[in-house]
mmCIF file of C-alpha atoms and ligand atoms in Angstrom:
data_model
loop_
_atom_site.group_PDB
_atom_site.id
_atom_site.type_symbol
_atom_site.label_atom_id
_atom_site.label_comp_id
_atom_site.label_asym_id
_atom_site.label_seq_id
_atom_site.Cartn_x
_atom_site.Cartn_y
_atom_site.Cartn_z
ATOM 1 C CA UNK A 1 -15.437 16.533 -37.895
ATOM 2 C CA UNK A 2 -18.131 18.834 -36.537
ATOM 3 C CA UNK A 3 -17.330 22.467 -37.198
ATOM 4 C CA UNK A 4 -17.104 24.473 -33.957
ATOM 5 C CA UNK A 5 -15.997 27.930 -34.994
ATOM 6 C CA UNK A 6 -12.714 29.684 -35.665
ATOM 7 C CA UNK A 7 -11.100 29.460 -32.221
ATOM 8 C CA UNK A 8 -11.580 25.720 -32.140
ATOM 9 C CA UNK A 9 -10.326 25.288 -35.700
ATOM 10 C CA UNK A 10 -7.336 27.637 -35.601
ATOM 11 C CA UNK A 11 -6.353 27.620 -31.909
ATOM 12 C CA UNK A 12 -2.716 26.862 -32.742
ATOM 13 C CA UNK A 13 -2.379 29.876 -35.008
ATOM 14 C CA UNK A 14 -4.142 32.369 -32.762
ATOM 15 C CA UNK A 15 -2.440 34.254 -29.977
ATOM 16 C CA UNK A 16 -5.209 34.131 -27.389
ATOM 17 C CA UNK A 17 -4.476 33.983 -23.635
ATOM 18 C CA UNK A 18 -4.710 30.535 -22.051
ATOM 19 C CA UNK A 19 -7.323 31.847 -19.611
ATOM 20 C CA UNK A 20 -9.785 32.527 -22.455
ATOM 21 C CA UNK A 21 -13.087 30.661 -22.310
ATOM 22 C CA UNK A 22 -14.408 30.063 -25.807
ATOM 23 C CA UNK A 23 -17.711 31.718 -26.625
ATOM 24 C CA UNK A 24 -18.687 30.721 -30.150
ATOM 25 C CA UNK A 25 -21.628 30.733 -32.534
ATOM 26 C CA UNK A 26 -19.742 28.527 -35.006
ATOM 27 C CA UNK A 27 -18.656 31.620 -36.939
ATOM 28 C CA UNK A 28 -16.344 31.438 -39.945
ATOM 29 C CA UNK A 29 -16.175 28.663 -42.543
ATOM 30 C CA UNK A 30 -17.816 31.035 -45.047
ATOM 31 C CA UNK A 31 -18.030 30.153 -48.742
ATOM 32 C CA UNK A 32 -15.684 31.352 -51.457
ATOM 33 C CA UNK A 33 -17.995 31.941 -54.404
ATOM 34 C CA UNK A 34 -16.706 32.142 -57.998
ATOM 35 C CA UNK A 35 -18.051 35.096 -60.005
ATOM 36 C CA UNK A 36 -16.977 34.201 -63.557
ATOM 37 C CA UNK A 37 -19.435 36.457 -65.427
ATOM 38 C CA UNK A 38 -18.161 39.575 -63.699
ATOM 39 C CA UNK A 39 -14.580 38.450 -64.314
ATOM 40 C CA UNK A 40 -15.441 38.106 -68.015
ATOM 41 C CA UNK A 41 -16.929 41.584 -68.066
ATOM 42 C CA UNK A 42 -13.718 42.929 -66.563
ATOM 43 C CA UNK A 43 -11.586 41.404 -69.291
ATOM 44 C CA UNK A 44 -11.658 37.693 -68.483
ATOM 45 C CA UNK A 45 -8.621 35.443 -68.177
ATOM 46 C CA UNK A 46 -8.636 35.598 -64.416
ATOM 47 C CA UNK A 47 -10.380 34.026 -61.445
ATOM 48 C CA UNK A 48 -12.609 36.184 -59.291
ATOM 49 C CA UNK A 49 -14.039 34.943 -56.002
ATOM 50 C CA UNK A 50 -16.122 36.494 -53.295
ATOM 51 C CA UNK A 51 -15.471 35.542 -49.705
ATOM 52 C CA UNK A 52 -19.038 35.866 -48.499
ATOM 53 C CA UNK A 53 -18.642 37.042 -44.936
ATOM 54 C CA UNK A 54 -22.300 38.023 -44.741
ATOM 55 C CA UNK A 55 -22.949 34.347 -43.956
ATOM 56 C CA UNK A 56 -21.482 34.621 -40.478
ATOM 57 C CA UNK A 57 -23.910 34.140 -37.546
ATOM 58 C CA UNK A 58 -24.816 37.824 -37.182
ATOM 59 C CA UNK A 59 -24.500 38.568 -40.893
ATOM 60 C CA UNK A 60 -21.075 40.172 -40.945
ATOM 61 C CA UNK A 61 -17.341 39.498 -40.744
ATOM 62 C CA UNK A 62 -17.236 41.012 -37.251
ATOM 63 C CA UNK A 63 -18.112 37.657 -35.650
ATOM 64 C CA UNK A 64 -14.593 36.297 -36.228
ATOM 65 C CA UNK A 65 -12.990 38.967 -34.090
ATOM 66 C CA UNK A 66 -15.868 39.110 -31.644
ATOM 67 C CA UNK A 67 -15.692 35.424 -30.677
ATOM 68 C CA UNK A 68 -12.039 36.042 -29.761
ATOM 69 C CA UNK A 69 -12.611 39.320 -27.889
ATOM 70 C CA UNK A 70 -15.565 37.984 -25.897
ATOM 71 C CA UNK A 71 -13.777 34.699 -25.131
ATOM 72 C CA UNK A 72 -10.834 36.639 -23.702
ATOM 73 C CA UNK A 73 -13.136 38.948 -21.734
ATOM 74 C CA UNK A 74 -15.093 36.065 -20.212
ATOM 75 C CA UNK A 75 -11.838 34.342 -19.233
ATOM 76 C CA UNK A 76 -10.892 37.530 -17.384
ATOM 77 C CA UNK A 77 -14.231 37.459 -15.580
ATOM 78 C CA UNK A 78 -15.394 40.659 -17.223
ATOM 79 C CA UNK A 79 -19.070 41.463 -16.647
ATOM 80 C CA UNK A 80 -19.714 44.113 -19.298
ATOM 81 C CA UNK A 81 -18.338 45.208 -22.651
ATOM 82 C CA UNK A 82 -18.681 48.354 -24.728
ATOM 83 C CA UNK A 83 -18.107 49.407 -28.322
ATOM 84 C CA UNK A 84 -18.683 52.233 -30.749
ATOM 85 C CA UNK A 85 -20.172 51.053 -33.987
ATOM 86 C CA UNK A 86 -21.539 51.894 -37.389
ATOM 87 C CA UNK A 87 -23.763 48.871 -36.709
ATOM 88 C CA UNK A 88 -22.202 45.509 -37.460
ATOM 89 C CA UNK A 89 -19.809 45.508 -34.510
ATOM 90 C CA UNK A 90 -22.747 46.390 -32.266
ATOM 91 C CA UNK A 91 -24.899 43.531 -33.547
ATOM 92 C CA UNK A 92 -22.016 41.090 -33.175
ATOM 93 C CA UNK A 93 -21.002 42.321 -29.706
ATOM 94 C CA UNK A 94 -24.645 42.076 -28.647
ATOM 95 C CA UNK A 95 -25.007 38.482 -29.841
ATOM 96 C CA UNK A 96 -21.757 37.161 -28.366
ATOM 97 C CA UNK A 97 -22.364 39.035 -25.100
ATOM 98 C CA UNK A 98 -25.839 37.543 -24.879
ATOM 99 C CA UNK A 99 -24.382 34.079 -25.378
ATOM 100 C CA UNK A 100 -21.764 34.704 -22.703
ATOM 101 C CA UNK A 101 -24.164 36.318 -20.235
ATOM 102 C CA UNK A 102 -22.399 39.695 -20.416
ATOM 103 C CA UNK A 103 -23.953 43.124 -20.545
ATOM 104 C CA UNK A 104 -23.138 44.942 -23.799
ATOM 105 C CA UNK A 105 -23.263 48.714 -24.260
ATOM 106 C CA UNK A 106 -23.200 49.823 -27.888
ATOM 107 C CA UNK A 107 -22.798 53.423 -29.035
ATOM 108 C CA UNK A 108 -23.985 54.308 -32.519
ATOM 109 C CA UNK A 109 -24.318 57.522 -34.527
ATOM 110 C CA UNK A 110 -28.022 58.420 -34.412
ATOM 111 C CA UNK A 111 -29.813 58.060 -37.738
ATOM 112 C CA UNK A 112 -26.782 56.604 -39.533
ATOM 113 C CA UNK A 113 -27.103 52.892 -38.795
ATOM 114 C CA UNK A 114 -28.787 50.403 -41.134
ATOM 115 C CA UNK A 115 -31.997 48.829 -39.854
ATOM 116 C CA UNK A 116 -30.791 45.221 -39.638
ATOM 117 C CA UNK A 117 -27.856 46.197 -37.451
ATOM 118 C CA UNK A 118 -29.574 48.296 -34.820
ATOM 119 C CA UNK A 119 -32.372 45.715 -34.738
ATOM 120 C CA UNK A 120 -29.851 42.958 -34.082
ATOM 121 C CA UNK A 121 -28.373 44.878 -31.171
ATOM 122 C CA UNK A 122 -31.844 45.394 -29.705
ATOM 123 C CA UNK A 123 -32.867 41.764 -30.266
ATOM 124 C CA UNK A 124 -29.888 40.512 -28.279
ATOM 125 C CA UNK A 125 -30.729 43.022 -25.544
ATOM 126 C CA UNK A 126 -27.660 45.176 -25.682
ATOM 127 C CA UNK A 127 -28.000 48.635 -24.177
ATOM 128 C CA UNK A 128 -28.250 50.719 -27.348
ATOM 129 C CA UNK A 129 -26.962 54.260 -26.873
ATOM 130 C CA UNK A 130 -27.405 56.571 -29.852
ATOM 131 C CA UNK A 131 -25.269 59.681 -29.915
ATOM 132 C CA UNK A 132 -25.671 62.973 -31.708
ATOM 133 C CA UNK A 133 -22.293 62.583 -33.329
ATOM 134 C CA UNK A 134 -20.226 60.437 -35.638
ATOM 135 C CA UNK A 135 -18.703 56.984 -35.214
ATOM 136 C CA UNK A 136 -15.397 58.735 -34.529
ATOM 137 C CA UNK A 137 -16.975 60.690 -31.645
ATOM 138 C CA UNK A 138 -18.431 57.460 -30.290
ATOM 139 C CA UNK A 139 -15.087 55.679 -30.469
ATOM 140 C CA UNK A 140 -13.375 58.463 -28.556
ATOM 141 C CA UNK A 141 -16.019 58.179 -25.839
ATOM 142 C CA UNK A 142 -15.838 54.421 -25.420
ATOM 143 C CA UNK A 143 -12.042 54.508 -25.236
ATOM 144 C CA UNK A 144 -12.251 57.086 -22.443
ATOM 145 C CA UNK A 145 -14.942 55.310 -20.462
ATOM 146 C CA UNK A 146 -13.288 51.895 -20.714
ATOM 147 C CA UNK A 147 -10.026 53.437 -19.460
ATOM 148 C CA UNK A 148 -11.832 54.834 -16.458
ATOM 149 C CA UNK A 149 -14.341 52.125 -15.545
ATOM 150 C CA UNK A 150 -14.486 48.316 -15.442
ATOM 151 C CA UNK A 151 -16.112 47.865 -18.829
ATOM 152 C CA UNK A 152 -14.081 46.141 -21.570
ATOM 153 C CA UNK A 153 -13.617 47.658 -24.990
ATOM 154 C CA UNK A 154 -14.429 45.308 -27.889
ATOM 155 C CA UNK A 155 -13.712 47.616 -30.823
ATOM 156 C CA UNK A 156 -10.885 46.481 -33.097
ATOM 157 C CA UNK A 157 -8.410 48.468 -30.974
ATOM 158 C CA UNK A 158 -8.760 45.347 -28.828
ATOM 159 C CA UNK A 159 -5.924 43.071 -30.072
ATOM 160 C CA UNK A 160 -8.016 39.901 -29.789
ATOM 161 C CA UNK A 161 -10.421 41.253 -32.393
ATOM 162 C CA UNK A 162 -7.489 41.309 -34.820
ATOM 163 C CA UNK A 163 -6.384 37.799 -33.799
ATOM 164 C CA UNK A 164 -9.775 36.278 -34.534
ATOM 165 C CA UNK A 165 -10.296 38.288 -37.689
ATOM 166 C CA UNK A 166 -7.129 36.837 -39.230
ATOM 167 C CA UNK A 167 -8.958 33.565 -39.752
ATOM 168 C CA UNK A 168 -10.635 34.980 -42.859
ATOM 169 C CA UNK A 169 -7.205 35.007 -44.490
ATOM 170 C CA UNK A 170 -6.422 31.479 -43.267
ATOM 171 C CA UNK A 171 -9.635 30.159 -44.796
ATOM 172 C CA UNK A 172 -8.997 31.855 -48.130
ATOM 173 C CA UNK A 173 -5.530 30.269 -48.350
ATOM 174 C CA UNK A 174 -7.060 26.871 -47.636
ATOM 175 C CA UNK A 175 -9.953 27.359 -50.068
ATOM 176 C CA UNK A 176 -7.786 28.657 -52.932
ATOM 177 C CA UNK A 177 -4.841 26.383 -52.121
ATOM 178 C CA UNK A 178 -2.553 29.397 -51.740
ATOM 179 C CA UNK A 179 -2.862 33.107 -51.045
ATOM 180 C CA UNK A 180 -4.658 34.920 -53.888
ATOM 181 C CA UNK A 181 -2.691 37.353 -56.037
ATOM 182 C CA UNK A 182 -4.924 40.207 -54.980
ATOM 183 C CA UNK A 183 -7.230 40.609 -51.991
ATOM 184 C CA UNK A 184 -9.621 43.549 -52.114
ATOM 185 C CA UNK A 185 -11.817 44.735 -49.288
ATOM 186 C CA UNK A 186 -13.610 47.788 -47.894
ATOM 187 C CA UNK A 187 -11.822 49.917 -45.303
ATOM 188 C CA UNK A 188 -13.549 51.794 -42.489
ATOM 189 C CA UNK A 189 -11.862 51.720 -39.101
ATOM 190 C CA UNK A 190 -9.164 49.581 -40.765
ATOM 191 C CA UNK A 191 -9.285 46.603 -38.409
ATOM 192 C CA UNK A 192 -10.152 44.174 -41.177
ATOM 193 C CA UNK A 193 -7.353 45.036 -43.611
ATOM 194 C CA UNK A 194 -4.903 44.986 -40.694
ATOM 195 C CA UNK A 195 -6.137 41.536 -39.716
ATOM 196 C CA UNK A 196 -6.117 40.080 -43.214
ATOM 197 C CA UNK A 197 -2.577 41.241 -43.848
ATOM 198 C CA UNK A 198 -1.467 39.827 -40.507
ATOM 199 C CA UNK A 199 -3.326 36.594 -41.253
ATOM 200 C CA UNK A 200 -1.829 36.145 -44.714
ATOM 201 C CA UNK A 201 1.677 36.698 -43.305
ATOM 202 C CA UNK A 202 1.046 34.308 -40.405
ATOM 203 C CA UNK A 203 -0.284 31.576 -42.697
ATOM 204 C CA UNK A 204 2.622 32.083 -45.068
ATOM 205 C CA UNK A 205 5.116 31.582 -42.218
ATOM 206 C CA UNK A 206 3.526 28.265 -41.294
ATOM 207 C CA UNK A 207 2.207 26.905 -44.600
ATOM 208 C CA UNK A 208 4.196 28.856 -47.228
ATOM 209 C CA UNK A 209 1.054 29.966 -49.026
ATOM 210 C CA UNK A 210 2.510 33.230 -50.369
ATOM 211 C CA UNK A 211 1.224 36.772 -49.975
ATOM 212 C CA UNK A 212 -1.386 38.793 -51.871
ATOM 213 C CA UNK A 213 -1.419 42.449 -52.821
ATOM 214 C CA UNK A 214 -3.919 44.226 -50.592
ATOM 215 C CA UNK A 215 -6.372 46.619 -52.224
ATOM 216 C CA UNK A 216 -8.260 48.611 -49.590
ATOM 217 C CA UNK A 217 -11.249 50.656 -50.709
ATOM 218 C CA UNK A 218 -12.821 53.602 -48.904
ATOM 219 C CA UNK A 219 -15.919 55.588 -49.826
ATOM 220 C CA UNK A 220 -15.007 58.867 -51.522
ATOM 221 C CA UNK A 221 -16.868 60.986 -48.956
ATOM 222 C CA UNK A 222 -15.079 59.254 -46.125
ATOM 223 C CA UNK A 223 -11.587 58.493 -47.384
ATOM 224 C CA UNK A 224 -9.064 59.726 -44.796
ATOM 225 C CA UNK A 225 -6.425 57.194 -45.856
ATOM 226 C CA UNK A 226 -6.590 58.369 -49.451
ATOM 227 C CA UNK A 227 -6.603 62.064 -48.525
ATOM 228 C CA UNK A 228 -3.849 61.628 -45.944
ATOM 229 C CA UNK A 229 -5.793 63.339 -43.165
ATOM 230 C CA UNK A 230 -8.851 62.738 -40.982
ATOM 231 C CA UNK A 231 -12.229 63.664 -42.465
ATOM 232 C CA UNK A 232 -14.272 65.771 -40.025
ATOM 233 C CA UNK A 233 -17.739 65.088 -41.403
ATOM 234 C CA UNK A 234 -17.548 61.823 -43.316
ATOM 235 C CA UNK A 235 -20.516 61.052 -45.558
ATOM 236 C CA UNK A 236 -21.390 58.003 -47.615
ATOM 237 C CA UNK A 237 -24.361 55.850 -48.429
ATOM 238 C CA UNK A 238 -22.186 52.959 -47.225
ATOM 239 C CA UNK A 239 -22.835 53.833 -43.566
ATOM 240 C CA UNK A 240 -20.744 50.892 -42.342
ATOM 241 C CA UNK A 241 -17.592 52.697 -43.503
ATOM 242 C CA UNK A 242 -18.687 56.230 -42.634
ATOM 243 C CA UNK A 243 -15.537 56.706 -40.552
ATOM 244 C CA UNK A 244 -13.314 59.791 -40.697
ATOM 245 C CA UNK A 245 -10.419 58.862 -38.438
ATOM 246 C CA UNK A 246 -9.671 55.129 -38.571
ATOM 247 C CA UNK A 247 -8.131 53.700 -35.413
ATOM 248 C CA UNK A 248 -5.841 51.391 -37.365
ATOM 249 C CA UNK A 249 -5.238 53.740 -40.269
ATOM 250 C CA UNK A 250 -1.446 53.576 -39.994
ATOM 251 C CA UNK A 251 -1.529 49.788 -40.090
ATOM 252 C CA UNK A 252 -3.817 49.849 -43.116
ATOM 253 C CA UNK A 253 -1.370 52.080 -44.987
ATOM 254 C CA UNK A 254 1.439 49.770 -43.933
ATOM 255 C CA UNK A 255 -0.460 46.709 -45.193
ATOM 256 C CA UNK A 256 -0.972 48.388 -48.547
ATOM 257 C CA UNK A 257 2.669 49.458 -48.716
ATOM 258 C CA UNK A 258 4.217 46.159 -47.599
ATOM 259 C CA UNK A 259 2.015 44.118 -49.944
ATOM 260 C CA UNK A 260 2.699 46.368 -52.911
ATOM 261 C CA UNK A 261 -0.998 47.218 -52.902
ATOM 262 C CA UNK A 262 -2.991 50.420 -52.534
ATOM 263 C CA UNK A 263 -5.771 52.183 -50.710
ATOM 264 C CA UNK A 264 -8.163 53.928 -53.050
ATOM 265 C CA UNK A 265 -11.673 55.358 -52.942
ATOM 266 C CA UNK A 266 -14.903 54.819 -54.878
ATOM 267 C CA UNK A 267 -17.906 57.088 -55.189
ATOM 268 C CA UNK A 268 -21.256 56.142 -53.691
ATOM 269 C CA UNK A 269 -22.525 55.678 -57.245
ATOM 270 C CA UNK A 270 -19.766 53.169 -58.047
ATOM 271 C CA UNK A 271 -20.439 51.350 -54.779
ATOM 272 C CA UNK A 272 -24.211 51.079 -55.345
ATOM 273 C CA UNK A 273 -23.740 49.983 -58.961
ATOM 274 C CA UNK A 274 -21.482 47.183 -57.785
ATOM 275 C CA UNK A 275 -23.933 46.211 -55.048
ATOM 276 C CA UNK A 276 -26.571 45.823 -57.747
ATOM 277 C CA UNK A 277 -24.184 43.983 -60.064
ATOM 278 C CA UNK A 278 -23.303 41.455 -57.354
ATOM 279 C CA UNK A 279 -26.985 40.967 -56.522
ATOM 280 C CA UNK A 280 -27.414 39.969 -60.168
ATOM 281 C CA UNK A 281 -24.974 37.138 -59.457
ATOM 282 C CA UNK A 282 -27.159 36.029 -56.544
ATOM 283 C CA UNK A 283 -24.848 37.547 -53.973
ATOM 284 C CA UNK A 284 -26.579 40.281 -52.005
ATOM 285 C CA UNK A 285 -24.193 42.307 -49.901
ATOM 286 C CA UNK A 286 -24.596 45.570 -48.053
ATOM 287 C CA UNK A 287 -23.257 48.711 -49.782
ATOM 288 C CA UNK A 288 -19.941 48.899 -47.886
ATOM 289 C CA UNK A 289 -19.269 45.290 -48.815
ATOM 290 C CA UNK A 290 -19.470 46.100 -52.498
ATOM 291 C CA UNK A 291 -16.774 48.760 -52.165
ATOM 292 C CA UNK A 292 -13.904 46.274 -52.453
ATOM 293 C CA UNK A 293 -15.173 44.897 -55.759
ATOM 294 C CA UNK A 294 -16.055 48.399 -56.992
ATOM 295 C CA UNK A 295 -12.464 49.427 -56.291
ATOM 296 C CA UNK A 296 -11.137 46.380 -58.097
ATOM 297 C CA UNK A 297 -13.231 47.196 -61.159
ATOM 298 C CA UNK A 298 -12.002 50.779 -61.095
ATOM 299 C CA UNK A 299 -8.344 49.752 -60.879
ATOM 300 C CA UNK A 300 -8.730 47.260 -63.730
ATOM 301 C CA UNK A 301 -10.505 49.808 -65.956
ATOM 302 C CA UNK A 302 -7.870 52.458 -65.165
ATOM 303 C CA UNK A 303 -5.150 49.988 -66.115
ATOM 304 C CA UNK A 304 -3.628 50.088 -62.618
ATOM 305 C CA UNK A 305 -4.280 46.375 -62.191
ATOM 306 C CA UNK A 306 -3.718 43.807 -64.927
ATOM 307 C CA UNK A 307 -5.867 40.866 -63.802
ATOM 308 C CA UNK A 308 -4.624 38.429 -66.453
ATOM 309 C CA UNK A 309 -4.048 34.925 -65.051
ATOM 310 C CA UNK A 310 -4.528 36.177 -61.518
ATOM 311 C CA UNK A 311 -6.642 34.845 -58.671
ATOM 312 C CA UNK A 312 -8.490 37.678 -57.023
ATOM 313 C CA UNK A 313 -10.528 37.411 -53.840
ATOM 314 C CA UNK A 314 -12.908 40.153 -52.775
ATOM 315 C CA UNK A 315 -14.027 40.186 -49.155
ATOM 316 C CA UNK A 316 -17.734 40.964 -48.974
ATOM 317 C CA UNK A 317 -18.045 41.878 -45.345
ATOM 318 C CA UNK A 318 -21.768 42.064 -44.627
ATOM 319 C CA UNK A 319 -25.064 40.610 -45.843
ATOM 320 C CA UNK A 320 -27.426 42.723 -47.928
ATOM 321 C CA UNK A 321 -30.232 42.047 -45.453
ATOM 322 C CA UNK A 322 -28.476 44.322 -42.988
ATOM 323 C CA UNK A 323 -29.613 47.340 -44.971
ATOM 324 C CA UNK A 324 -33.000 46.683 -46.588
ATOM 325 C CA UNK A 325 -33.822 50.405 -46.875
ATOM 326 C CA UNK A 326 -31.075 51.079 -49.378
ATOM 327 C CA UNK A 327 -32.786 48.698 -51.817
ATOM 328 C CA UNK A 328 -36.401 49.573 -50.989
ATOM 329 C CA UNK A 329 -35.733 53.290 -51.355
ATOM 330 C CA UNK A 330 -34.319 52.770 -54.847
ATOM 331 C CA UNK A 331 -37.202 50.534 -55.962
ATOM 332 C CA UNK A 332 -40.844 50.938 -56.888
ATOM 333 C CA UNK A 333 -43.076 48.239 -55.511
ATOM 334 C CA UNK A 334 -46.267 48.032 -57.558
ATOM 335 C CA UNK A 335 -49.742 48.112 -56.020
ATOM 336 C CA UNK A 336 -51.230 44.696 -55.124
ATOM 337 C CA UNK A 337 -53.470 43.131 -57.763
ATOM 338 C CA UNK A 338 -56.883 41.533 -57.094
ATOM 339 C CA UNK A 339 -56.907 37.732 -56.925
ATOM 340 C CA UNK A 340 -57.685 36.555 -60.475
ATOM 341 C CA UNK A 341 -55.989 34.773 -63.364
ATOM 342 C CA UNK A 342 -56.842 37.472 -65.909
ATOM 343 C CA UNK A 343 -55.170 40.147 -63.787
ATOM 344 C CA UNK A 344 -52.090 38.004 -63.309
ATOM 345 C CA UNK A 345 -51.918 37.277 -67.052
ATOM 346 C CA UNK A 346 -52.181 40.974 -67.733
ATOM 347 C CA UNK A 347 -49.279 41.780 -65.396
ATOM 348 C CA UNK A 348 -47.015 39.037 -66.697
ATOM 349 C CA UNK A 349 -47.841 38.880 -70.414
ATOM 350 C CA UNK A 350 -49.208 42.290 -71.409
ATOM 351 C CA UNK A 351 -45.898 43.643 -72.673
HETATM 352 C C1 LIG B 1 -19.949 45.688 -43.718
HETATM 353 O O1 LIG B 1 -19.439 47.941 -37.171
HETATM 354 O O2 LIG B 1 -16.733 49.820 -38.080
HETATM 355 O O3 LIG B 1 -12.106 48.639 -41.778
HETATM 356 O O4 LIG B 1 -18.557 49.633 -36.160
HETATM 357 O O5 LIG B 1 -19.553 46.906 -41.201
HETATM 358 O O6 LIG B 1 -12.411 46.820 -40.120
HETATM 359 O O7 LIG B 1 -13.649 48.962 -39.877
HETATM 360 C C2 LIG B 1 -17.929 48.307 -39.447
HETATM 361 C C3 LIG B 1 -17.072 48.285 -40.499
HETATM 362 C C4 LIG B 1 -16.528 46.980 -43.889
HETATM 363 C C5 LIG B 1 -14.999 48.189 -42.446
HETATM 364 N N1 LIG B 1 -17.685 46.391 -44.198
HETATM 365 O O8 LIG B 1 -14.180 47.345 -41.679
HETATM 366 C C6 LIG B 1 -18.614 48.850 -37.112
HETATM 367 C C7 LIG B 1 -17.674 49.042 -38.231
HETATM 368 C C8 LIG B 1 -18.694 46.368 -43.311
HETATM 369 C C9 LIG B 1 -18.534 46.965 -42.059
HETATM 370 C C10 LIG B 1 -16.309 47.583 -42.684
HETATM 371 C C11 LIG B 1 -17.317 47.596 -41.738
HETATM 372 P P1 LIG B 1 -13.004 47.965 -40.819
#
């Protein structure tokens, strides 16, 4: 059977209005990659997998929810959509809007969006509006303007974003053969953890696949759900999750509570170290995407999680190519060498 995206595959499990008109880029169907060496390093005797969501059409997990939100909007004869974004939502909204012939307006915090994301939004000809403020400021603005004017909001406050996003959980249950014991993932605006928990429960109702513990991980400089209050000036190198007042924060806390899981934070250093560690397994993810695995490592080392005999799935939400600068700025690229075998031999074999 030809794969045609998550709405086509999971239509019976998704609560989308009948008037929706599917707009798809064949999103979803992402690989579950075993990472046995890292599991060994963390004590062994357990199975660790990465759900590599960076392999979605626009390079992030956002495409699952966006296909649903745009399909609903098109069915309602909407002409324009709007979102606030730390970057990935904007790139996804831009691509799906382009495909549907809609106008997309995307608001982003100036100077705080990774290059591959803002470039994606521009490439798909969204109207890119940078603001002198945070993601949280941008979200407040787009909520207000979409209440007042005929422009549809496609942030994860939009319930169809959550519907589509659940399919990540469905796929994991099918790929593993059951729900994993633990599912860890980064948390920013908290749409993803809300969706995964909903998706695992939905799949369990229908297919009796069981339920995982949810481990949500925020960046330490932007960890409102760990601190128990909004963060006014969130800061982190993981700009995707530089969010101080998550729209679905309550639901994220509920997911952690109901699943007997937790929401914790990791420092930027821990996040970047894990990004590098995963790259050494051939899996290049953007910094925010490494936060889930960094949090898992932390919990195992602290003795808060005993991984023995467990199956653990880490959601890696975005591709490393989204944020080339983070790598380039940490690296030293050597000067070019003249064309010549002796020079090449010197570079390769002189040490
Ligand atoms: C790579 O694009 O909020 O907790 O505006 O890009 O569902 O917000 C992105 C969030 C994790 C957090 N990993 O997910 C946006 C945006 C990556 C992300 C998150 C984001 P949520």
